Coordinates of C-alpha atoms and ligand atoms in Angstrom, one line a residue:
M21 CA 0.0 0.0 0.0
V22 CA 1.4 3.4 -0.9
S23 CA 0.2 6.5 0.8
R24 CA 1.2 9.8 -0.3
V25 CA 0.5 12.8 2.0
I26 CA 0.8 16.1 0.3
P27 CA 2.9 18.3 2.6
V28 CA 1.4 21.4 4.0
E29 CA 2.8 24.9 4.5
P30 CA 2.8 26.6 8.0
F31 CA -0.6 28.2 8.4
D32 CA -2.7 30.4 10.7
L33 CA -6.1 29.0 11.3
V34 CA -8.6 31.2 13.1
I35 CA -11.6 29.5 14.6
F36 CA -14.5 31.9 15.1
G37 CA -16.7 30.3 17.8
G38 CA -13.5 28.6 19.1
T39 CA -15.1 28.0 22.6
G40 CA -18.2 26.5 21.2
D41 CA -19.4 22.9 21.1
L42 CA -18.3 22.1 17.6
A43 CA -14.8 23.5 18.2
R44 CA -14.4 21.6 21.5
R45 CA -15.9 18.3 20.3
K46 CA -14.7 18.1 16.7
I47 CA -12.5 20.7 15.3
L48 CA -9.8 21.0 18.0
P49 CA -9.5 17.3 18.8
G50 CA -9.2 16.7 15.0
L51 CA -6.5 19.2 14.7
F52 CA -4.7 17.6 17.6
R53 CA -4.8 14.3 15.8
R54 CA -3.3 15.8 12.7
F55 CA -0.7 17.4 14.9
R56 CA 0.3 14.1 16.4
A57 CA 0.4 12.6 12.8
G58 CA 3.0 15.2 12.0
Q59 CA 0.8 17.0 9.6
M60 CA 0.8 20.4 11.2
P61 CA 4.0 21.9 10.0
E62 CA 6.2 23.7 12.6
G63 CA 5.2 27.3 13.0
S64 CA 1.5 26.7 12.4
R65 CA -0.9 28.4 14.8
I66 CA -4.5 28.1 15.8
I67 CA -6.3 31.1 17.1
G68 CA -9.5 30.7 18.9
A69 CA -11.8 33.7 18.5
A70 CA -15.0 33.9 20.4
R71 CA -17.2 36.0 22.6
G72 CA -16.0 35.9 26.2
N73 CA -12.9 37.3 27.9
L74 CA -10.5 34.5 28.3
E75 CA -6.7 34.6 28.7
T76 CA -4.9 32.3 26.3
S77 CA -3.9 30.1 29.2
A78 CA -7.5 29.6 30.1
Y79 CA -8.4 28.9 26.5
R80 CA -5.7 26.2 26.4
D81 CA -7.2 24.6 29.5
L82 CA -10.6 24.6 27.8
V83 CA -9.2 23.0 24.7
R84 CA -7.3 20.5 26.8
G85 CA -10.5 19.5 28.5
G86 CA -12.2 19.1 25.1
I87 CA -9.4 16.9 23.7
Q88 CA -9.3 14.8 26.8
E89 CA -13.0 14.2 26.6
F90 CA -13.4 13.8 22.9
G91 CA -10.0 13.1 21.5
G92 CA -9.9 9.4 22.0
S93 CA -6.9 7.4 23.4
E94 CA -4.3 9.7 21.8
S95 CA -5.1 12.5 24.2
S96 CA -3.2 10.6 26.8
D97 CA 0.0 11.6 25.1
G98 CA 0.8 14.5 27.5
D99 CA 3.9 15.7 25.7
S100 CA 2.1 16.0 22.3
L101 CA -0.8 17.6 24.0
A102 CA 1.3 20.2 25.7
A103 CA 3.1 21.0 22.4
F104 CA -0.1 21.2 20.6
L105 CA -1.6 23.6 23.2
D106 CA 1.5 25.9 22.8
S107 CA 0.4 26.6 19.2
L108 CA -3.0 28.0 20.5
Q109 CA -3.9 31.6 21.1
Y110 CA -7.1 33.2 22.0
V111 CA -8.7 36.5 21.0
S112 CA -11.9 37.8 22.4
I113 CA -13.9 39.1 19.6
D114 CA -17.3 40.6 18.8
A115 CA -18.5 39.4 15.4
T116 CA -21.0 42.2 15.1
G117 CA -19.0 45.0 16.8
E118 CA -15.5 46.2 16.7
G119 CA -14.1 44.7 19.8
G120 CA -11.1 42.4 19.4
W121 CA -10.5 42.9 15.6
Q122 CA -7.4 45.0 16.0
S123 CA -5.8 42.4 18.3
L124 CA -6.6 39.7 15.7
A125 CA -5.2 41.8 12.9
G126 CA -2.0 42.1 15.0
L127 CA -1.9 38.3 15.6
V128 CA -2.5 37.0 12.1
R129 CA 0.7 36.8 9.9
P130 CA 0.6 38.3 6.5
D131 CA 3.0 35.8 4.8
V132 CA 1.4 32.4 5.7
I133 CA -1.8 30.5 4.5
K134 CA -4.7 31.8 6.5
A135 CA -8.0 30.0 7.0
F136 CA -11.0 31.3 9.0
Y137 CA -13.4 28.7 10.3
F138 CA -16.8 30.2 10.9
S139 CA -18.0 27.9 13.6
V140 CA -20.8 30.3 14.7
A141 CA -24.4 30.8 13.8
P142 CA -24.9 31.5 10.1
S143 CA -26.4 34.9 11.0
L144 CA -22.9 36.0 11.9
F145 CA -21.2 34.9 8.6
G146 CA -21.9 38.2 6.9
A147 CA -20.4 40.3 9.8
L148 CA -17.4 38.1 10.0
A149 CA -16.7 38.2 6.3
E150 CA -17.1 42.0 6.3
R151 CA -14.8 42.6 9.2
L152 CA -12.1 40.4 8.0
H153 CA -11.9 42.6 5.0
M154 CA -12.4 46.0 6.8
H155 CA -9.4 45.2 9.0
G156 CA -7.3 43.8 6.3
I157 CA -7.0 40.5 8.0
A158 CA -8.0 38.2 5.0
D159 CA -6.1 38.4 1.8
P160 CA -7.0 37.0 -1.7
E161 CA -5.5 33.6 -0.8
S162 CA -7.3 33.2 2.5
R163 CA -9.9 30.6 2.9
I164 CA -13.2 30.6 4.9
V165 CA -14.9 27.5 6.1
V166 CA -18.6 27.6 6.8
E167 CA -20.7 25.1 8.7
K168 CA -24.1 23.8 8.1
P169 CA -27.0 24.8 8.0
F170 CA -26.3 26.7 4.7
G171 CA -29.7 28.4 4.6
R172 CA -33.1 26.9 5.3
D173 CA -34.4 27.3 1.8
L174 CA -33.3 28.5 -1.7
D175 CA -33.9 32.2 -0.9
S176 CA -31.9 32.1 2.3
A177 CA -29.0 30.1 0.8
R178 CA -28.9 32.5 -2.1
A179 CA -28.7 35.4 0.2
L180 CA -25.9 33.7 2.2
N181 CA -23.9 33.0 -1.0
H182 CA -24.4 36.6 -2.0
T183 CA -23.2 37.9 1.3
L184 CA -20.0 35.8 1.2
A185 CA -19.4 36.6 -2.4
E186 CA -19.2 40.3 -1.5
H187 CA -15.9 39.6 0.2
F188 CA -14.7 36.2 -1.0
R189 CA -14.3 34.4 -4.4
E190 CA -15.9 31.0 -4.6
E191 CA -12.4 29.5 -4.7
Q192 CA -11.9 30.8 -1.1
I193 CA -15.1 29.4 0.3
Y194 CA -15.3 25.9 1.8
R195 CA -18.8 24.8 2.7
I196 CA -18.3 21.8 4.9
D197 CA -20.3 18.7 4.8
H198 CA -18.5 16.3 7.1
Y199 CA -20.1 13.3 5.3
L200 CA -17.9 14.0 2.4
G201 CA -14.8 13.8 4.6
K202 CA -15.6 10.2 5.6
E203 CA -13.1 7.6 4.5
T204 CA -15.8 5.4 3.0
V205 CA -17.3 8.2 1.0
Q206 CA -14.1 8.8 -0.7
N207 CA -13.5 5.1 -1.1
L208 CA -16.8 5.0 -3.0
M209 CA -15.2 7.1 -5.6
A210 CA -12.0 5.0 -5.6
V211 CA -14.1 1.9 -6.0
R212 CA -16.2 3.3 -8.8
F213 CA -13.5 5.0 -10.7
G214 CA -10.4 3.0 -9.8
N215 CA -11.8 -0.4 -10.9
I216 CA -12.9 -1.5 -14.3
L217 CA -15.3 -3.9 -12.6
F218 CA -18.2 -1.7 -11.5
E219 CA -18.6 1.1 -14.0
P220 CA -20.0 -1.0 -16.7
L221 CA -22.7 -2.2 -14.4
W222 CA -23.4 1.2 -12.9
N223 CA -26.6 2.0 -14.8
N224 CA -30.2 1.1 -15.3
H225 CA -29.4 -2.1 -17.3
Y226 CA -27.8 -3.7 -14.2
V227 CA -28.9 -1.7 -11.1
D228 CA -32.3 -2.5 -9.7
H229 CA -32.4 0.3 -7.1
I230 CA -30.2 2.2 -4.7
Q231 CA -30.8 2.7 -0.9
I232 CA -29.2 5.3 1.2
T233 CA -29.9 5.1 4.9
V234 CA -28.6 7.3 7.7
A235 CA -30.1 6.0 10.9
E236 CA -29.4 7.5 14.4
T237 CA -30.3 6.1 17.8
V238 CA -30.3 9.5 19.5
G239 CA -33.3 11.8 19.7
V240 CA -33.2 15.6 19.4
E241 CA -32.3 16.0 23.0
G242 CA -30.9 19.4 23.8
R243 CA -31.2 20.6 20.1
G244 CA -35.1 20.3 20.2
E245 CA -35.8 23.9 19.7
Y246 CA -33.5 24.3 16.7
Y247 CA -34.5 21.0 15.3
D248 CA -38.1 21.6 15.4
K249 CA -37.6 24.6 12.9
S250 CA -35.7 22.3 10.6
G251 CA -36.7 18.6 10.6
A252 CA -34.9 15.7 9.0
M253 CA -35.4 17.0 5.5
R254 CA -33.5 20.3 6.1
D255 CA -31.1 18.9 8.7
M256 CA -30.0 15.7 6.8
V257 CA -31.5 15.2 3.4
Q258 CA -30.8 18.5 1.7
N259 CA -27.1 18.2 2.6
H260 CA -25.8 14.8 3.6
L261 CA -28.0 12.4 1.8
M262 CA -28.1 14.4 -1.3
Q263 CA -24.3 14.6 -1.4
L264 CA -24.1 10.9 -1.0
L265 CA -26.6 10.4 -3.8
C266 CA -24.5 12.7 -6.0
L267 CA -21.4 10.7 -5.5
I268 CA -23.2 7.4 -6.3
A269 CA -25.0 8.7 -9.3
M270 CA -22.7 11.2 -11.0
E271 CA -20.9 10.6 -14.3
P272 CA -17.2 9.9 -14.1
P273 CA -15.5 13.3 -13.9
A274 CA -12.6 13.8 -16.4
Q275 CA -10.3 14.3 -13.4
F276 CA -10.4 14.0 -9.6
E277 CA -10.4 17.7 -9.2
A278 CA -12.7 20.1 -7.5
G279 CA -14.3 21.8 -10.6
A280 CA -14.8 18.6 -12.5
V281 CA -16.3 16.6 -9.6
R282 CA -18.6 19.4 -8.5
D283 CA -19.8 19.9 -12.1
E284 CA -20.9 16.3 -12.2
K285 CA -22.6 16.4 -8.8
L286 CA -24.4 19.5 -9.8
K287 CA -25.8 17.7 -12.9
V288 CA -27.3 14.9 -10.8
I289 CA -29.1 17.3 -8.5
R290 CA -30.5 19.2 -11.5
A291 CA -31.7 15.9 -13.0
L292 CA -33.7 14.9 -9.9
R293 CA -37.4 14.7 -10.6
P294 CA -40.0 16.4 -8.5
V295 CA -41.2 13.9 -5.9
P296 CA -45.0 13.2 -5.7
A297 CA -46.5 13.2 -2.2
H298 CA -47.1 9.4 -2.1
H299 CA -43.3 8.9 -2.5
I300 CA -42.6 10.6 0.7
V301 CA -43.1 9.3 4.2
R302 CA -42.6 11.5 7.2
G303 CA -42.4 10.3 10.8
Q304 CA -42.1 11.4 14.4
Y305 CA -40.9 9.2 17.2
D306 CA -43.4 8.4 19.9
A307 CA -42.8 8.2 23.7
D308 CA -41.3 5.0 25.0
G309 CA -41.9 4.2 28.7
D310 CA -40.3 7.1 30.6
Q311 CA -38.5 8.3 27.4
P312 CA -40.2 11.4 26.0
S313 CA -41.7 11.6 22.5
Y314 CA -40.4 13.9 19.9
R315 CA -43.0 16.6 20.6
E316 CA -42.0 16.5 24.3
E317 CA -38.3 16.8 23.6
A318 CA -38.9 19.6 21.1
G319 CA -41.2 21.4 23.5
N320 CA -43.9 21.7 20.9
P321 CA -47.0 19.6 21.6
R322 CA -48.5 20.5 18.2
S323 CA -45.2 20.0 16.1
F324 CA -45.6 18.7 12.6
T325 CA -41.8 18.5 12.1
E326 CA -40.4 15.2 10.9
S327 CA -37.8 13.3 12.9
F328 CA -37.8 10.6 10.1
I329 CA -38.2 10.9 6.4
A330 CA -38.1 8.3 3.6
I331 CA -38.2 9.4 -0.1
R332 CA -38.4 7.6 -3.3
A333 CA -36.3 9.7 -5.7
E334 CA -35.7 9.4 -9.4
I335 CA -33.0 10.8 -11.6
A336 CA -34.1 11.8 -15.1
N337 CA -31.2 10.9 -17.2
W338 CA -30.0 8.1 -19.5
R339 CA -28.0 6.3 -16.9
W340 CA -30.6 6.2 -14.2
S341 CA -34.0 6.3 -15.9
G342 CA -36.4 3.9 -14.1
V343 CA -34.0 3.2 -11.2
P344 CA -35.4 4.3 -7.8
F345 CA -33.3 5.9 -5.2
Y346 CA -34.7 5.3 -1.8
L347 CA -33.4 7.7 0.8
R348 CA -34.3 7.5 4.5
T349 CA -33.0 9.1 7.7
G350 CA -34.3 9.4 11.2
K351 CA -33.7 9.6 14.8
K352 CA -34.3 7.1 17.6
L353 CA -34.1 4.3 15.2
R354 CA -33.0 0.7 15.8
A355 CA -29.3 1.3 15.5
R356 CA -26.7 3.8 14.5
H357 CA -26.3 2.7 10.9
S358 CA -25.4 4.6 7.8
E359 CA -25.1 2.7 4.5
I360 CA -25.4 3.1 0.7
A361 CA -26.6 -0.1 -0.9
V362 CA -26.4 -0.6 -4.6
V363 CA -28.8 -3.5 -5.4
F364 CA -28.2 -5.1 -8.7
K365 CA -30.8 -6.8 -10.8
D366 CA -31.7 -10.4 -10.7
L367 CA -30.0 -12.8 -13.1
P368 CA -31.8 -13.1 -16.4
H369 CA -31.9 -16.9 -16.0
S370 CA -30.7 -19.4 -13.4
I371 CA -28.9 -22.5 -14.7
F372 CA -29.1 -24.2 -11.2
E373 CA -32.1 -26.5 -11.1
G374 CA -34.3 -26.3 -8.1
D375 CA -32.6 -23.1 -6.8
Q376 CA -35.7 -20.9 -6.0
A377 CA -33.8 -18.2 -4.1
R378 CA -33.4 -14.7 -5.4
H379 CA -29.6 -14.2 -5.5
R380 CA -28.7 -10.6 -5.8
N381 CA -25.4 -8.9 -5.9
I382 CA -25.4 -6.0 -3.5
L383 CA -22.6 -3.5 -3.1
S384 CA -22.9 -2.0 0.4
I385 CA -20.9 1.0 1.4
R386 CA -21.0 1.4 5.2
L387 CA -20.4 4.8 6.6
Q388 CA -21.0 3.7 10.2
P389 CA -20.3 1.7 12.2
N390 CA -17.2 -0.3 10.9
E391 CA -16.6 1.9 7.8
G392 CA -16.1 -0.4 4.8
I393 CA -17.5 -1.8 1.7
D394 CA -18.8 -5.3 1.0
L395 CA -20.1 -6.9 -2.1
T396 CA -22.6 -9.8 -1.6
V397 CA -21.9 -12.5 -4.1
T398 CA -23.4 -15.9 -4.7
I399 CA -21.2 -19.0 -4.3
K400 CA -21.7 -22.7 -3.8
E401 CA -22.3 -23.8 -0.2
P402 CA -19.2 -25.9 0.7
G403 CA -19.7 -29.6 1.1
P404 CA -21.3 -32.5 -0.6
G405 CA -25.0 -32.7 -1.6
G406 CA -25.2 -30.9 -4.8
M407 CA -25.2 -27.4 -6.0
R408 CA -26.7 -25.4 -3.1
L409 CA -26.1 -21.7 -3.5
V410 CA -25.4 -19.2 -0.8
D411 CA -24.9 -15.5 -0.6
V412 CA -21.8 -14.3 1.2
P413 CA -20.2 -10.9 1.6
L414 CA -16.8 -10.1 0.1
D415 CA -15.9 -7.8 3.0
M416 CA -13.5 -5.0 3.1
T417 CA -13.7 -3.4 6.5
F418 CA -11.1 -0.7 6.2
A419 CA -9.7 -1.0 9.7
T420 CA -9.0 -4.6 9.1
A421 CA -8.0 -4.5 5.4
L422 CA -5.6 -1.7 5.8
G423 CA -4.1 -2.8 9.1
E424 CA -3.2 -0.8 12.1
D425 CA -6.7 -1.1 13.3
G426 CA -7.6 1.9 11.3
K427 CA -6.1 4.1 14.0
D428 CA -4.4 6.4 11.5
V429 CA -7.5 6.9 9.4
P430 CA -8.2 10.6 9.9
D431 CA -11.8 11.4 10.9
A432 CA -13.9 13.6 8.6
Y433 CA -13.3 16.9 10.2
E434 CA -9.5 16.5 10.4
R435 CA -9.2 15.5 6.8
L436 CA -11.4 18.3 5.6
I437 CA -9.6 20.9 7.6
M438 CA -6.3 19.8 6.1
D439 CA -7.9 20.0 2.7
V440 CA -8.7 23.6 3.4
I441 CA -5.1 24.3 4.2
R442 CA -4.0 22.5 1.0
G443 CA -6.5 24.5 -0.9
N444 CA -8.4 21.4 -2.2
Q445 CA -12.1 22.0 -2.6
T446 CA -13.1 18.6 -4.1
L447 CA -14.9 17.5 -0.9
F448 CA -16.7 20.8 -0.3
M449 CA -20.0 21.9 -1.6
R450 CA -20.0 24.7 -4.2
G451 CA -22.6 27.5 -3.9
D452 CA -24.5 26.4 -6.9
E453 CA -24.8 22.8 -5.7
V454 CA -26.3 24.0 -2.4
E455 CA -28.7 26.2 -4.2
A456 CA -29.7 23.4 -6.6
A457 CA -30.2 21.1 -3.6
W458 CA -32.6 23.6 -2.0
A459 CA -34.4 24.0 -5.3
W460 CA -35.3 20.4 -5.2
T461 CA -36.2 20.2 -1.5
D462 CA -38.2 23.5 -1.3
P463 CA -41.2 22.3 -3.3
L464 CA -41.4 19.0 -1.3
I465 CA -41.4 20.9 1.9
A466 CA -43.9 23.4 0.6
G467 CA -46.1 20.5 -0.5
W468 CA -46.5 18.9 2.8
E469 CA -46.9 22.3 4.6
R470 CA -49.7 23.1 2.2
R471 CA -51.3 19.7 2.8
N472 CA -50.9 20.1 6.6
D473 CA -49.3 16.7 6.5
V474 CA -49.1 15.1 10.0
P475 CA -46.0 12.9 10.4
K476 CA -46.7 9.2 11.2
L477 CA -45.8 8.1 14.7
Y478 CA -43.2 5.4 15.1
D479 CA -41.8 3.5 18.0
P480 CA -38.3 4.3 19.2
G481 CA -36.0 1.6 18.4
S482 CA -37.9 0.6 15.3
A483 CA -37.1 1.1 11.5
G484 CA -39.5 4.1 11.3
P485 CA -43.1 4.3 10.4
D486 CA -44.7 1.3 8.6
D487 CA -45.6 3.5 5.7
S488 CA -41.9 3.7 4.9
L489 CA -41.7 -0.1 4.6
M490 CA -44.7 0.2 2.2
L491 CA -42.8 2.6 0.0
L492 CA -40.6 -0.4 -1.1
H493 CA -43.1 -3.2 -0.5
R494 CA -45.6 -2.1 -3.0
E495 CA -42.8 -2.3 -5.6
G496 CA -41.7 -5.8 -4.6
R497 CA -38.6 -4.4 -2.7
R498 CA -37.5 -4.2 0.9
W499 CA -35.3 -2.0 2.9
R500 CA -32.1 -3.4 4.2
E501 CA -31.9 -4.1 7.8
I502 CA -30.9 -1.4 10.2
K503 CA -28.3 -3.0 12.3
G504 CA -25.5 -1.7 14.5
Ligands
NAD24 P1 -22.2 27.1 20.3 O1 -23.4 27.9 20.6 O2 -21.7 25.9 21.2 O3 -20.9 28.0 20.1 C1 -21.1 29.3 19.4 C2 -19.7 30.0 19.5 O4 -19.9 31.2 18.8 C3 -19.1 30.3 20.9 O5 -17.8 30.2 20.8 C4 -19.5 31.8 21.1 O6 -18.6 32.5 21.8 C5 -19.4 32.3 19.6 N1 -20.2 33.5 19.4 C6 -21.5 33.7 19.5 N2 -21.8 34.9 19.2 C7 -20.7 35.6 18.9 C8 -20.4 36.9 18.5 N3 -21.4 37.8 18.4 N4 -19.1 37.2 18.3 C9 -18.2 36.3 18.4 N5 -18.3 35.0 18.7 C10 -19.6 34.6 19.0 O7 -22.4 26.5 18.8 P2 -21.7 25.2 18.1 O8 -22.6 24.1 18.5 O9 -20.3 25.2 18.3 O10 -22.1 25.5 16.6 C11 -21.4 26.5 15.8 C12 -21.9 26.4 14.3 O11 -21.7 25.1 13.8 C13 -23.4 26.7 14.2 O12 -23.7 27.3 13.0 C14 -24.0 25.2 14.2 O13 -25.2 25.2 13.5 C15 -22.9 24.6 13.4 N6 -22.9 23.1 13.6 C16 -22.7 22.6 14.9 C17 -22.5 21.2 15.1 C18 -22.3 20.7 16.4 O14 -22.1 19.4 16.5 N7 -22.2 21.4 17.5 C19 -22.6 20.4 13.9 C20 -22.8 20.9 12.7 C21 -22.9 22.2 12.6

C-alpha cells in the first residue's frame, strides 16, 4: 500500500466560535490528531476567537478538556498535547461589533496561509466576512470554512452565498459537509472510478435500485428547539443524503479535481425529478416508557416536524432512468447505521435446477459503524450434496483491510480541515450545488406544509413508520436491515 501525504505549509487557522461545542468536540480534537500525525508543520498556529474574555492560558485549559473528553486514546500523550496547546492563542472578539478585531489583525501573519473557520451561527457569517476585510486580515489567498446549515431554503441560501461573495471568491469558500470527509465516501469514488469492474454495471441495465440510509439512535435531546424549525429534510437530506446520492449517481468526472467533480454532482441534483406526495413518508418518534416523545423533547406539543423521512427519488437521465433511489434518515431508530446499498438486478436466467432463491449482488458502502465496503456474491455452499447456493459478503472493512486497526485513518473533520489548508475544494460543496439542492427540496417541503401533512408516529428503536416499509413493499422491494 502506498500512501502519499501532500505536505502542508505553515498556516494560521482562526476558529471563530473557538469556545463552542463544535470546536471543542470536533475541530480541535481533530487538529490535535493531525498534529500528532506530523501534519501540522512547525510554526502553524491556531487562534480561537469567540465571545467571552479569556486569557490564552484559560483557553488552552478549555481546549485540553475538550481533547481529553473527545480526542480518544491519543489524548493521553501528554507531551504532544502540551506541544499542541502551545500553538494555540485566544482573542476575544465581537463578530458584530469592533471589539477584538485590532488584536486579531495584529496576531495573524501576513505571509502564511490563512484559514478562517466560521464555527458560529450563520447569522454571523456576513458580519465576520465584512470585518475580516475591513481590518485587512484576509487576503485573496485566505480561505473561509462555513458550517451547516447553509440556509433553510433556496432564498436564504442565495442570500448567504451573495453575502459571502461580496468579500470572498468562490475558490476561497469551503462549505463543509462532514459526510464528504468520511473515508468510505472517498472510497466509494475509488471503488467506482479506480476499478474496471463496477462502472460498466453502474446504470439502469444492471442496477435495480439504490438505498441510502442514515439512521441514528439518538433523539433531538438538547437541540429540540433548533431541530423543530428544521426537521430531517433540512437537517439531513438536503445536505448529507443528497451529497451521497450525487457521488453514487454522478458521471465519471474527467479528473479527480474540484471543478470537474462538482460539475458532475451538480448535474445529478439538477436531474432529480420532483417527488409526488405518495413517494414521501414523514415520521415522528413516539414516547417509550419514561422516554419522552419527539414533541415533548422539542417542547412543541403540536409540532408537525419530521424526525424521520423516507423518499423515493428518481434521476431523469439516460444512466438512471427507471432506477429508484430510496433515501431514509431518522432519529431514535433501531441502530446507528449509515449505508449506501447498490442492489443489482436479478440474473436473467438461473442454470441451477431447483434453486428458487433470489440471488442478488449488493454493493454495500458502510459509513458507520465499521466503515467499509462489501459486495454480496453468490457461491456454492461448501460440502457435498449438490449445488446449493449461498450469498456471502466479500468484506473490506477498512480497519482490518488496511491494518493498524484503522487508527491512523483521519476522521472527517480533520481530513477536511487539512484539505482547506491545502486548498483542495473537491470534498466541499459549491454554492450552486447548495442552491440546486434547496431548489429540489423546497417544493417538497412546501407540498407537505400546504397539505398540513401530519408525520406518522413510530416506535423508538424501530425502523421508522410502517408506511416507509410500504414505499418499497408495493414495488416488490424491501429496505435493508438497520443494524448496528
Ligand atoms: P455554540 O453555541 O456551542 O458556540 C457558538 C460559538 O460562537 C461560541 O464560541 C461563542 O462564543 C461564539 N459566538 C457567538 N456569538 C458571537 C459573537 N457575536 N461574536 C463572536 N463570537 C460569538 O455553537 P456550536 O454548536 O459550536 O455551533 C457552531 C456552528 O456550527 C453553528 O452554525 C451550528 O449550526 C454549526 N454546527 C454545529 C454542530 C455541532 O455538533 N455542534 C454540527 C454541525 C454544525
